[in-house]
C-alpha cells in the first residue's frame, strides 16, 4: 500500500472523473435557474465554473505558445523534446484543477466564510491585502514546504513523480500528487481567504488572483524564456521578484536549488539560489539552444480539420494517430480562419522535431492544404514555397530535406527535379523518399506470389514496382489505357523480362489475381472484381476504403523509427506512435548513410534493395 495522499482517489475513473463537477453544476443551476453568464451575480458556483473554463484556457494557451516552435525555438530552455512517456504520465494533469474547484465549491458554501455570501465586483482593499498575504504567507509557506518535499522519504512518496518529467511544460505545472495539489491550493487560497475574512473580497480579486497565479506558473513551466535578460540588466532587483523558465528548469533538473513559488527573494534568503540562474537565463535568451537541423521532412497540411493535429494545438490529439474527434468540430471555423491566414501571409514553419543518434530531425510544413495542390493557379505559388524552404535549408546547413506527399507530385515539380535543376549547386540533398516507399511495398509481397495486379501502373511508384517485380519473374498486370506509356516502361526492363509485363485495360482482367497493388483510388464497384481472399497493397493517398469483408487491406507504406529515437511525442497523421511514412523514413536513411546524391525524379530500380538494406541496418523496421 502506498503512502497516504500519494495517488488520486478518482484515478480509476478515467474520463468519467469530470462527473465530479456534477454537484457544482447542479448547485449553480439551483442558485440561478440557468447556467447563463447573465446569472453570474447571484451564484459563486457559476463563477467557479467560468473560472474553471478560463483556467483551462490559460493552461492551453501557454501550452500552445510554448510549442509553437516557429515562435519559440530559439528561446527554449531545455532543447530536448517531450516524448510519449512524459505525455502519458501527465495525461491527467488537470486533477489539480478538479481538486481546487471542488475545494472552492465547499468553501463558498461553508458558514466559516460568511464574506463570500455577498458578491462584490471590486474592492481595492482586497487587492492590497491579497498582495501582502501572498508575499508574507504564500511565498514562505510554499518555499519551506517545497524544501521539505525534497527530503527523504517525502520526495520519493510525493514529489519524485513531478520531477520525472524531463522537459517542463505548462501542463507539468498541474502534474503531481494530491499532497502537492493541496500545497498549491493553500498557497493560492491563503490571500483570497484572508481578503474575504477581512470583508474585502471581491469577484475581480478571485478571477484576477487565480488567473495571475496560473499565468505565472505556466510561464515558469513553459520551457521558453519570455523575459529578456536586458530587463534584468536594466533593473537588477527585478530578478529577486519574479522567476523565469530557466530558473525553474534548474530546480527541476538539479533538485537542490531554486525552490521558490514565484519570487527568488526567498531562495536568496534561504541560501538555495543557484549561481547559474541569471547567466544561464541570458544565454538561453540569446539563443544558446538553437541548432541547425541535420534532416528536414517538408510536409503540408492535409485538410482543415486535421490541421488541428499539431503538437501546439491539443497534445491529447497530436500524441495519438489522427482521427476525427467530435470535440474538434466546433473549432472548425477557427481552423478555417487559420487556413486563410496561412494562405495569404504565412511561409514554411517548423512543426515538430526529434533527435536520432545526435542528429536533429525537424518537420517543416508548407502553409498549403491538400485541396490547394489541385488548383491550377496555385501551382506556381506552392512551388515557390517549396523552393524557398529548400533554399532556406541550404543556407542553414541542413544536410537532407525530404519532400512529403504532394510536395513531390510529378505534375507539380517532377518529384523535386525542378528545384535540383534550377539550383545545381545545392549543398542540401533533396530527397523524395519514394525508393524506400517502393521497397516497403515490395517487401510486403509474399515470396510465393507469381502474379500481381497493379493500378497506377505508369506512375513513378507504379513504374518502379513493375520493373522490380518483372526482374523477379513475377507477372505484372499493368492497368493502363495508354499503350505508349506501357511500352515505354516495358522497354526499360531487360529484354528477357519484358514478357512479364502485361498491359490490361479493365479490372475484369484481375478476376483470378489475389494480389492487388493499388496506386489509384478504387471504388466499391471496382473492388468487387477482386476474388475472395485478395490482399490490397496500397500506395494511394488517401487509402482506399475496405468494403470487402472477404479481402484484406494493407496500410500505407510506413516504417517504425529506431528504438533510440529521442523526444518524439507526436504522431505523423494517421501513423501509429513512432511510425512515419516511408518517404519520411527514406530521408532519414539518406541522412544516416550520408549519401551525397539527390533522390529526385524517376526511381532508380537498382537502388531499391540498397535503400531497404540500409534502412534495416539502421534499425528502421516495417510498420
Coordinates of C-alpha atoms in Angstrom, one line a residue:
X1 CA 0.0 0.0 0.0
X2 CA 1.4 3.4 -1.0
X3 CA 1.7 6.5 1.2
X4 CA -1.5 8.4 2.0
X5 CA -2.5 11.1 -0.5
X6 CA 0.2 9.8 -2.9
X7 CA -2.4 8.9 -5.6
X8 CA -5.7 10.4 -6.8
X9 CA -8.8 8.8 -5.4
X10 CA -10.6 9.0 -8.8
X11 CA -7.6 7.7 -10.8
X12 CA -9.6 4.6 -11.9
X13 CA -12.5 6.7 -13.3
X14 CA -10.7 7.8 -16.5
X15 CA -12.7 10.4 -18.4
X16 CA -15.6 9.9 -16.0
X17 CA -13.7 11.9 -13.4
X18 CA -15.3 15.0 -15.0
X19 CA -18.6 13.9 -13.5
X20 CA -17.2 15.1 -10.2
X21 CA -18.1 18.6 -11.4
X22 CA -21.8 17.4 -11.4
X23 CA -22.6 18.7 -7.9
X24 CA -21.1 22.1 -8.7
X25 CA -23.1 22.4 -11.9
X26 CA -26.3 21.3 -10.1
X27 CA -25.7 23.9 -7.3
X28 CA -25.2 26.6 -9.8
X29 CA -28.4 25.7 -11.5
X30 CA -30.3 25.7 -8.3
X31 CA -28.9 29.1 -7.4
X32 CA -29.7 30.8 -10.7
X33 CA -32.2 28.7 -12.6
X34 CA -29.8 28.6 -15.5
X35 CA -26.1 28.5 -16.4
X36 CA -26.1 31.7 -18.4
X37 CA -23.5 34.4 -17.8
X38 CA -26.3 36.8 -17.0
X39 CA -26.9 34.9 -13.8
X40 CA -23.3 35.3 -12.6
X41 CA -24.0 37.9 -10.0
X42 CA -26.1 35.6 -7.8
X43 CA -24.0 32.3 -7.9
X44 CA -20.5 31.6 -6.7
X45 CA -20.7 28.1 -8.2
X46 CA -21.4 29.6 -11.6
X47 CA -18.3 31.8 -11.1
X48 CA -16.3 28.7 -10.2
X49 CA -17.4 27.0 -13.4
X50 CA -16.5 30.1 -15.5
X51 CA -13.2 30.3 -13.7
X52 CA -12.6 26.7 -14.4
X53 CA -13.0 27.4 -18.1
X54 CA -10.7 30.4 -18.0
X55 CA -8.1 28.5 -16.1
X56 CA -8.1 25.6 -18.6
X57 CA -7.8 28.2 -21.4
X58 CA -4.8 29.8 -19.7
X59 CA -3.0 26.4 -19.5
X60 CA -4.0 25.6 -23.1
X61 CA -2.8 29.0 -24.5
X62 CA 0.5 28.8 -22.7
X63 CA 1.0 25.2 -23.9
X64 CA 0.2 26.2 -27.5
X65 CA 2.6 29.2 -27.3
X66 CA 5.4 27.1 -25.7
X67 CA 5.2 24.5 -28.5
X68 CA 4.9 26.9 -31.4
X69 CA 8.5 26.3 -32.5
X70 CA 8.3 28.9 -35.2
X71 CA 8.0 31.5 -32.4
X72 CA 9.9 29.9 -29.5
X73 CA 12.5 27.6 -31.0
X74 CA 15.5 30.0 -30.2
X75 CA 14.5 30.6 -26.6
X76 CA 13.8 27.0 -25.4
X77 CA 15.5 26.3 -22.1
X78 CA 15.7 22.5 -22.4
X79 CA 16.4 21.6 -26.0
X80 CA 15.0 18.1 -25.8
X81 CA 11.5 17.2 -27.0
X82 CA 8.6 15.9 -24.9
X83 CA 8.3 12.2 -25.6
X84 CA 5.3 9.9 -25.4
X85 CA 6.3 8.6 -22.0
X86 CA 6.0 12.1 -20.4
X87 CA 2.8 12.8 -22.3
X88 CA 1.2 9.6 -20.9
X89 CA 2.4 10.3 -17.4
X90 CA 1.0 13.8 -17.5
X91 CA -2.3 12.8 -19.1
X92 CA -4.3 13.6 -16.0
X93 CA -2.6 16.9 -15.3
X94 CA -5.9 18.6 -14.6
X95 CA -6.5 16.6 -11.5
X96 CA -5.2 19.6 -9.6
X97 CA -7.7 21.9 -11.1
X98 CA -10.6 19.5 -10.3
X99 CA -9.5 19.2 -6.7
X100 CA -9.2 23.0 -6.3
X101 CA -12.6 23.6 -7.9
X102 CA -14.2 21.1 -5.5
X103 CA -12.5 22.6 -2.5
X104 CA -13.6 26.1 -3.6
X105 CA -17.2 24.9 -4.0
X106 CA -17.1 23.5 -0.5
X107 CA -15.7 26.8 0.9
X108 CA -18.2 29.1 -0.7
X109 CA -21.0 27.0 0.8
X110 CA -19.4 27.0 4.3
X111 CA -20.6 29.2 7.1
X112 CA -17.0 29.6 8.1
X113 CA -16.6 32.1 5.3
X114 CA -19.6 34.5 5.5
X115 CA -17.7 37.1 3.5
X116 CA -18.4 35.1 0.3
X117 CA -22.1 35.3 0.6
X118 CA -22.2 38.8 -0.8
X119 CA -20.7 39.2 -4.2
X120 CA -18.9 42.4 -4.8
X121 CA -17.3 43.2 -8.2
X122 CA -14.4 45.3 -6.9
X123 CA -12.8 46.2 -3.7
X124 CA -9.2 47.7 -3.9
X125 CA -8.6 46.9 -0.2
X126 CA -8.8 43.2 -1.1
X127 CA -6.2 43.5 -3.8
X128 CA -3.7 45.2 -1.4
X129 CA -4.3 42.7 1.3
X130 CA -4.0 39.7 -1.1
X131 CA -0.7 41.1 -2.3
X132 CA 0.6 41.4 1.2
X133 CA -0.6 37.9 2.2
X134 CA 1.0 36.5 -0.9
X135 CA 4.4 37.9 -0.1
X136 CA 4.2 37.2 3.7
X137 CA 2.3 33.9 3.7
X138 CA 2.0 32.1 0.3
X139 CA 5.6 32.5 -0.8
X140 CA 7.2 31.4 2.6
X141 CA 4.7 28.5 3.0
X142 CA 5.4 27.2 -0.5
X143 CA 9.2 27.7 -0.1
X144 CA 9.6 25.8 3.1
X145 CA 7.1 23.0 2.3
X146 CA 8.7 22.6 -1.1
X147 CA 12.1 22.2 0.5
X148 CA 10.6 19.7 2.9
X149 CA 9.2 17.7 0.0
X150 CA 12.8 17.3 -1.4
X151 CA 13.9 15.4 1.7
X152 CA 13.5 11.6 2.3
X153 CA 11.1 10.0 2.5
X154 CA 8.7 12.7 1.4
X155 CA 10.4 13.1 -2.0
X156 CA 10.0 9.5 -3.1
X157 CA 6.5 9.4 -1.9
X158 CA 5.1 12.7 -3.0
X159 CA 7.4 14.7 -5.3
X160 CA 9.5 12.4 -7.4
X161 CA 6.6 11.8 -9.8
X162 CA 6.5 15.6 -10.6
X163 CA 10.3 15.6 -11.2
X164 CA 10.0 12.6 -13.5
X165 CA 9.1 14.9 -16.4
X166 CA 12.4 15.7 -18.1
X167 CA 11.1 18.7 -20.1
X168 CA 8.8 21.1 -18.2
X169 CA 5.6 22.2 -20.0
X170 CA 2.7 24.3 -18.8
X171 CA 0.7 21.1 -18.2
X172 CA 3.6 19.8 -16.0
X173 CA 2.6 22.6 -13.5
X174 CA -0.5 20.6 -12.7
X175 CA 1.1 17.2 -12.7
X176 CA 1.8 15.6 -9.3
X177 CA 0.2 14.0 -6.3
X178 CA -2.7 15.2 -4.1
X179 CA -0.3 16.4 -1.5
X180 CA 1.4 18.8 -4.0
X181 CA -2.0 19.9 -5.2
X182 CA -3.1 20.7 -1.6
X183 CA 0.1 22.6 -1.0
X184 CA -0.6 24.7 -4.1
X185 CA -4.2 25.2 -3.1
X186 CA -3.0 26.5 0.3
X187 CA -0.6 28.9 -1.4
X188 CA -3.3 30.1 -3.8
X189 CA -6.1 30.2 -1.3
X190 CA -4.4 32.0 1.7
X191 CA -4.5 35.5 0.2
X192 CA -8.1 35.1 -1.0
X193 CA -9.3 33.7 2.3
X194 CA -7.6 36.5 4.2
X195 CA -9.2 39.1 2.0
X196 CA -12.7 37.6 2.4
X197 CA -12.3 37.1 6.1
X198 CA -11.4 40.8 6.4
X199 CA -14.5 41.7 4.4
X200 CA -12.5 43.0 1.4
X201 CA -13.0 40.1 -1.0
X202 CA -14.5 40.6 -4.5
X203 CA -15.2 38.8 -7.7
X204 CA -12.5 40.6 -9.5
X205 CA -10.0 39.6 -6.9
X206 CA -10.9 35.9 -7.3
X207 CA -10.6 36.0 -11.0
X208 CA -7.6 38.2 -11.1
X209 CA -5.5 36.5 -8.5
X210 CA -6.3 32.9 -9.6
X211 CA -5.6 33.6 -13.2
X212 CA -2.5 35.5 -12.5
X213 CA -1.3 32.6 -10.3
X214 CA -1.9 30.2 -13.1
X215 CA -0.3 32.5 -15.6
X216 CA 2.9 32.8 -13.7
X217 CA 3.0 29.0 -13.0
X218 CA 2.6 28.3 -16.8
X219 CA 5.2 30.9 -17.6
X220 CA 7.8 29.2 -15.4
X221 CA 7.0 25.8 -16.7
X222 CA 6.7 26.8 -20.4
X223 CA 10.4 25.9 -21.1
X224 CA 10.6 29.2 -23.0
X225 CA 12.3 32.4 -21.9
X226 CA 9.8 35.2 -22.2
X227 CA 11.6 37.9 -20.1
X228 CA 14.6 39.4 -21.8
X229 CA 17.9 39.3 -19.9
X230 CA 18.2 43.0 -20.8
X231 CA 15.2 43.7 -18.5
X232 CA 17.1 42.2 -15.5
X233 CA 20.3 44.0 -16.5
X234 CA 18.4 47.3 -16.6
X235 CA 16.7 46.7 -13.2
X236 CA 18.7 44.1 -11.2
X237 CA 16.3 43.9 -8.2
X238 CA 13.6 42.5 -10.5
X239 CA 15.5 39.2 -10.6
X240 CA 14.5 38.6 -7.0
X241 CA 10.8 39.5 -7.5
X242 CA 10.0 37.2 -10.5
X243 CA 11.3 33.9 -11.6
X244 CA 11.9 32.7 -15.1
X245 CA 11.6 29.5 -17.1
X246 CA 15.4 29.0 -16.8
X247 CA 15.2 29.5 -13.1
X248 CA 12.5 26.8 -12.6
X249 CA 14.2 24.5 -15.1
X250 CA 17.4 24.5 -13.0
X251 CA 15.3 23.4 -10.0
X252 CA 13.6 20.7 -12.0
X253 CA 16.9 19.2 -13.1
X254 CA 19.2 19.7 -10.1
X255 CA 16.5 19.4 -7.4
X256 CA 18.6 21.2 -4.7
X257 CA 18.1 24.8 -5.6
X258 CA 15.5 27.4 -6.7
X259 CA 12.6 26.2 -4.5
X260 CA 10.5 29.5 -4.6
X261 CA 7.0 29.8 -5.8
X262 CA 7.4 33.0 -8.0
X263 CA 9.9 35.2 -6.0
X264 CA 13.6 34.2 -6.0
X265 CA 14.0 36.5 -3.0
X266 CA 13.1 33.6 -0.7
X267 CA 15.8 31.4 -2.3
X268 CA 18.2 34.2 -1.7
X269 CA 17.2 34.5 1.9
X270 CA 17.3 30.7 2.3
X271 CA 20.6 30.3 0.6
X272 CA 19.3 28.0 -2.1
X273 CA 19.5 30.2 -5.1
X274 CA 21.6 28.7 -8.0
X275 CA 24.6 30.7 -9.0
X276 CA 23.9 29.8 -12.6
X277 CA 20.4 31.2 -12.7
X278 CA 20.9 34.5 -14.4
X279 CA 23.9 33.8 -16.6
X280 CA 22.1 30.7 -18.0
X281 CA 19.0 32.8 -18.5
X282 CA 20.9 35.3 -20.5
X283 CA 22.5 32.5 -22.7
X284 CA 19.1 30.9 -23.3
X285 CA 17.5 34.3 -24.1
X286 CA 20.3 34.8 -26.7
X287 CA 19.6 31.5 -28.4
X288 CA 22.1 29.2 -26.8
X289 CA 20.0 26.1 -27.5
X290 CA 19.1 27.0 -31.1
X291 CA 20.5 24.5 -33.5
X292 CA 20.6 23.8 -37.3
X293 CA 18.7 20.6 -38.1
X294 CA 20.5 17.8 -39.9
X295 CA 17.4 16.5 -41.6
X296 CA 14.1 18.2 -42.5
X297 CA 10.9 16.5 -43.6
X298 CA 8.9 19.0 -45.6
X299 CA 5.2 18.2 -45.1
X300 CA 2.0 20.0 -45.9
X301 CA -1.5 20.2 -44.3
X302 CA -4.0 17.6 -45.4
X303 CA -7.3 19.4 -44.7
X304 CA -8.9 21.9 -42.4
X305 CA -9.9 19.5 -39.6
X306 CA -6.7 17.6 -39.5
X307 CA -4.8 20.9 -39.3
X308 CA -5.5 20.7 -35.5
X309 CA -3.4 17.5 -35.3
X310 CA -0.3 19.5 -34.5
X311 CA 1.8 19.5 -31.3
X312 CA 0.9 23.1 -30.4
X313 CA -2.8 22.5 -30.5
X314 CA -4.1 19.7 -28.4
X315 CA -1.5 17.2 -27.0
X316 CA -4.1 14.6 -26.4
X317 CA -4.9 14.7 -30.1
X318 CA -1.4 15.0 -31.6
X319 CA 0.1 12.2 -29.5
X320 CA -2.4 9.7 -31.0
X321 CA -2.9 8.7 -34.6
X322 CA -5.2 11.2 -36.3
X323 CA -8.9 10.5 -36.3
X324 CA -11.8 13.0 -36.4
X325 CA -12.9 13.8 -32.9
X326 CA -16.4 15.4 -32.4
X327 CA -14.9 17.8 -29.8
X328 CA -12.8 19.3 -32.6
X329 CA -15.7 20.1 -34.9
X330 CA -16.9 23.3 -33.1
X331 CA -13.3 24.6 -33.7
X332 CA -13.6 24.2 -37.5
X333 CA -14.4 27.9 -38.1
X334 CA -11.2 28.8 -36.2
X335 CA -9.2 26.3 -38.1
X336 CA -10.6 27.6 -41.3
X337 CA -9.6 31.2 -40.4
X338 CA -6.1 30.0 -39.7
X339 CA -6.1 28.4 -43.2
X340 CA -6.9 31.7 -44.8
X341 CA -4.2 33.5 -42.8
X342 CA -1.7 30.9 -43.9
X343 CA -2.8 31.1 -47.5
X344 CA -2.2 34.8 -47.7
X345 CA 0.5 35.6 -45.1
X346 CA 2.4 32.5 -43.9
X347 CA 5.6 30.9 -45.0
X348 CA 7.1 27.4 -44.3
X349 CA 7.3 26.9 -40.5
X350 CA 8.7 24.3 -38.0
X351 CA 6.1 22.0 -36.6
X352 CA 7.9 19.4 -34.6
X353 CA 11.3 17.7 -34.0
X354 CA 13.0 14.7 -32.5
X355 CA 16.6 13.5 -32.1
X356 CA 18.1 10.4 -33.6
X357 CA 21.7 9.4 -32.7
X358 CA 22.7 13.0 -32.0
X359 CA 21.1 14.4 -35.2
X360 CA 18.3 16.9 -35.0
X361 CA 15.3 16.0 -37.3
X362 CA 12.6 18.5 -37.8
X363 CA 9.3 18.6 -39.6
X364 CA 8.5 21.7 -41.5
X365 CA 5.1 22.4 -43.1
X366 CA 4.4 24.3 -46.3
X367 CA 1.4 26.5 -45.4
X368 CA -0.8 24.9 -48.0
X369 CA -3.7 22.4 -47.7
X370 CA -4.3 19.3 -49.8
X371 CA -7.0 20.7 -52.0
X372 CA -4.9 23.7 -52.9
X373 CA -2.5 21.4 -54.8
X374 CA -5.2 20.7 -57.3
X375 CA -5.9 24.3 -58.1
X376 CA -4.0 25.1 -61.3
X377 CA -3.5 28.8 -60.4
X378 CA -1.9 27.7 -57.1
X379 CA 0.8 25.6 -58.6
X380 CA 3.3 28.4 -59.0
X381 CA 2.9 29.7 -55.5
X382 CA 3.2 26.2 -54.0
X383 CA 6.4 25.5 -55.9
X384 CA 7.7 28.9 -54.7
X385 CA 7.0 27.9 -51.1
X386 CA 8.8 24.6 -51.5
X387 CA 11.7 26.3 -53.3
X388 CA 12.2 28.9 -50.6
X389 CA 12.1 26.1 -48.0
X390 CA 14.9 24.2 -49.8
X391 CA 17.0 27.4 -50.2
X392 CA 16.5 28.2 -46.5
X393 CA 17.6 24.7 -45.6
X394 CA 20.6 25.0 -47.9
X395 CA 21.6 28.3 -46.3
X396 CA 21.2 27.0 -42.8
X397 CA 23.4 24.0 -43.5
X398 CA 20.7 21.2 -43.4
X399 CA 22.1 18.0 -44.9
X400 CA 18.9 16.4 -46.2
X401 CA 15.4 17.7 -47.0
X402 CA 12.7 15.1 -47.8
X403 CA 9.6 16.1 -49.7
X404 CA 6.3 14.7 -48.4
X405 CA 3.2 13.6 -50.3
X406 CA 2.0 16.3 -52.7
X407 CA 5.1 18.4 -52.3
X408 CA 6.9 16.0 -54.7
X409 CA 3.9 15.5 -57.0
X410 CA 5.2 14.6 -60.5
X411 CA 2.8 17.1 -62.2
X412 CA 3.9 19.8 -59.7
X413 CA 7.7 19.7 -59.8
X414 CA 8.7 16.4 -61.4
X415 CA 9.3 14.8 -58.0
X416 CA 11.7 17.5 -57.0
X417 CA 13.6 17.6 -60.3
X418 CA 12.5 21.2 -60.9
X419 CA 14.4 22.5 -57.8
X420 CA 17.6 20.5 -58.4
X421 CA 17.8 21.6 -62.0
X422 CA 17.2 25.2 -61.1
X423 CA 19.7 25.2 -58.3
X424 CA 22.5 22.8 -59.4
X425 CA 24.9 24.0 -56.6
X426 CA 22.6 23.0 -53.7
X427 CA 24.5 21.6 -50.7
X428 CA 21.4 20.2 -49.1
X429 CA 20.3 16.9 -50.6
X430 CA 16.7 16.9 -51.9
X431 CA 15.0 13.5 -51.5
X432 CA 11.5 12.3 -52.4
X433 CA 11.9 9.1 -50.4
X434 CA 10.0 7.0 -52.9
X435 CA 12.7 4.5 -53.3
X436 CA 12.1 3.3 -49.8
X437 CA 8.4 3.5 -50.3
X438 CA 8.7 1.1 -53.2
X439 CA 10.9 -1.1 -51.1
X440 CA 8.4 -1.3 -48.3
X441 CA 5.6 -2.3 -50.7
X442 CA 7.7 -4.8 -52.5
X443 CA 8.8 -6.5 -49.3
X444 CA 5.2 -6.9 -48.2
X445 CA 4.5 -9.2 -51.1
X446 CA 4.9 -12.9 -50.1
X447 CA 7.7 -14.7 -51.8
X448 CA 5.4 -17.3 -53.4
X449 CA 3.4 -14.8 -55.3
X450 CA 3.8 -15.2 -59.1
X451 CA 1.3 -12.7 -60.4
X452 CA 0.1 -9.2 -59.3
X453 CA -2.4 -6.7 -60.5
X454 CA -1.1 -3.1 -60.5
X455 CA -3.1 0.1 -60.7
X456 CA -1.5 3.4 -61.0
X457 CA 0.9 1.4 -63.1
X458 CA 2.6 4.2 -65.0
X459 CA 3.1 6.5 -62.0
X460 CA 6.5 7.0 -60.5
X461 CA 6.0 4.3 -57.9
X462 CA 4.0 2.0 -60.2
X463 CA 6.8 2.0 -62.8
X464 CA 9.4 1.1 -60.2
X465 CA 7.3 -1.7 -58.7
X466 CA 6.6 -3.2 -62.2
X467 CA 10.2 -3.1 -63.3
X468 CA 11.4 -4.6 -60.0
X469 CA 8.8 -7.4 -60.0
X470 CA 9.4 -8.4 -63.6
X471 CA 13.0 -9.0 -62.8
X472 CA 11.9 -11.5 -60.2
X473 CA 9.9 -13.3 -62.9
X474 CA 6.6 -12.2 -61.4
X475 CA 3.9 -11.5 -63.9
X476 CA 2.6 -7.9 -63.6
X477 CA -0.8 -7.0 -64.9
X478 CA -0.4 -3.3 -65.5
X479 CA -3.7 -1.4 -65.7
X480 CA -3.4 1.5 -68.1
X481 CA -5.2 2.8 -71.1
X482 CA -2.0 4.3 -72.5
X483 CA -0.2 1.8 -74.7
X484 CA 2.5 4.4 -75.2
X485 CA 3.3 4.7 -71.5
X486 CA 3.1 1.0 -71.0
X487 CA 5.6 0.3 -73.9
X488 CA 7.9 3.0 -72.6
X489 CA 8.1 1.2 -69.2
X490 CA 8.3 -2.3 -70.8
X491 CA 11.3 -1.2 -72.9
X492 CA 13.2 -0.2 -69.7
X493 CA 13.1 -3.8 -68.5
X494 CA 15.8 -6.2 -69.6
X495 CA 14.7 -8.0 -72.8
X496 CA 14.5 -11.4 -71.1
X497 CA 12.0 -10.0 -68.5
X498 CA 9.8 -7.8 -70.7
X499 CA 7.4 -10.7 -71.2
X500 CA 6.4 -10.5 -67.5
X501 CA 4.9 -7.0 -68.1
X502 CA 1.3 -7.3 -69.4
X503 CA -0.9 -4.4 -70.3
X504 CA -4.6 -4.7 -69.2
X505 CA -7.3 -2.1 -69.6
X506 CA -10.1 -3.4 -67.4
X507 CA -10.4 -4.6 -63.8
X508 CA -12.0 -7.8 -65.1
X509 CA -8.6 -8.9 -66.2
X510 CA -7.6 -9.4 -62.5
X511 CA -10.6 -11.7 -61.5
X512 CA -8.2 -14.5 -60.7
X513 CA -5.4 -12.5 -59.2
X514 CA -5.3 -12.3 -55.4
X515 CA -2.5 -9.8 -55.0
X516 CA -3.6 -6.2 -55.9
X517 CA -1.1 -3.3 -55.7
X518 CA -3.2 -0.2 -55.6
X519 CA -1.8 3.1 -56.8
X520 CA -5.2 4.6 -57.8
X521 CA -8.4 5.0 -55.9
X522 CA -10.7 2.0 -56.1
X523 CA -14.5 2.4 -55.8
X524 CA -16.6 -0.4 -54.3
X525 CA -17.6 -1.4 -57.8
X526 CA -14.0 -1.8 -58.9
X527 CA -13.1 -3.7 -55.8
X528 CA -15.7 -6.3 -56.5
X529 CA -13.7 -7.7 -59.4
X530 CA -11.1 -9.0 -56.9
X531 CA -11.5 -12.7 -56.0
X532 CA -12.2 -13.6 -52.4
X533 CA -9.0 -13.7 -50.3
X534 CA -7.4 -10.9 -52.2
X535 CA -4.9 -8.6 -50.3
X536 CA -4.8 -5.0 -51.3
X537 CA -1.4 -3.4 -51.0
X538 CA -1.6 0.4 -51.2
X539 CA 0.4 3.4 -52.2
X540 CA -2.7 5.6 -53.0
X541 CA -3.5 8.7 -50.9
X542 CA -6.0 8.7 -49.3
X543 CA -6.1 5.0 -48.7
X544 CA -8.9 3.0 -50.2
X545 CA -11.9 2.1 -48.0
X546 CA -12.1 -1.6 -47.2
X547 CA -15.5 -2.5 -48.5
X548 CA -14.8 -6.2 -49.0
X549 CA -15.1 -8.3 -45.8
X550 CA -13.7 -11.3 -47.6
X551 CA -10.5 -9.5 -48.5
X552 CA -7.7 -7.9 -46.5
X553 CA -6.3 -4.3 -46.9
X554 CA -2.7 -3.2 -46.2
X555 CA -1.8 0.2 -44.8
X556 CA 0.1 3.0 -46.5
X557 CA 3.9 2.3 -46.7
X558 CA 5.4 3.2 -43.4
X559 CA 8.4 2.3 -41.2
X560 CA 8.9 2.4 -37.5
X561 CA 11.8 4.7 -36.4
X562 CA 14.7 3.1 -34.4
X563 CA 14.2 2.4 -30.7
X564 CA 16.8 5.0 -29.8
X565 CA 14.8 7.9 -31.2
X566 CA 14.5 10.7 -28.5
X567 CA 12.0 13.4 -27.9
X568 CA 9.3 12.0 -30.2
X569 CA 5.9 13.0 -28.9
X570 CA 3.5 13.4 -31.8
X571 CA 2.1 11.0 -34.4
X572 CA 2.5 11.6 -38.1
X573 CA -1.1 12.0 -39.4
X574 CA -2.7 8.5 -39.1
X575 CA 0.5 6.7 -38.3
X576 CA 0.9 4.9 -35.0
X577 CA 3.3 6.2 -32.4
X578 CA 6.9 6.0 -33.6
X579 CA 5.9 5.2 -37.2
X580 CA 6.5 7.6 -40.1
X581 CA 5.6 7.5 -43.8
X582 CA 8.1 5.6 -45.9
X583 CA 9.1 8.8 -47.7
X584 CA 10.0 10.3 -44.4
X585 CA 11.9 7.2 -43.4
X586 CA 13.7 7.4 -46.8
X587 CA 15.0 10.8 -46.0
X588 CA 16.2 9.6 -42.6
X589 CA 18.1 6.8 -44.2
X590 CA 19.6 9.2 -46.7
X591 CA 20.8 11.3 -43.8
X592 CA 22.1 8.5 -41.6
X593 CA 24.0 7.0 -44.6
X594 CA 25.5 10.3 -45.5
X595 CA 24.7 9.8 -49.2
X596 CA 25.7 12.8 -51.4
X597 CA 23.3 12.3 -54.3
X598 CA 19.8 13.9 -54.7
X599 CA 16.9 11.4 -54.9
X600 CA 14.5 13.2 -57.3
X601 CA 12.6 12.3 -60.4
X602 CA 12.3 8.6 -61.5
X603 CA 13.1 5.9 -59.0
X604 CA 16.3 4.1 -59.6
X605 CA 15.2 0.5 -59.5
X606 CA 18.7 -0.7 -58.9
X607 CA 18.8 1.2 -55.6
X608 CA 15.6 -0.3 -54.1
X609 CA 17.4 -3.2 -52.4
X610 CA 20.3 -0.9 -51.4
X611 CA 18.0 1.5 -49.6
X612 CA 16.0 -1.3 -48.0
X613 CA 19.1 -2.9 -46.5
X614 CA 20.4 0.4 -45.3
X615 CA 17.0 1.1 -43.5
X616 CA 17.1 -2.3 -41.8
X617 CA 20.8 -1.7 -40.9
X618 CA 20.0 1.5 -39.1
X619 CA 17.2 -0.1 -37.0
X620 CA 14.1 1.0 -39.0
X621 CA 11.5 -1.7 -39.3
X622 CA 8.4 -2.2 -41.4
X623 CA 5.3 -0.9 -39.6

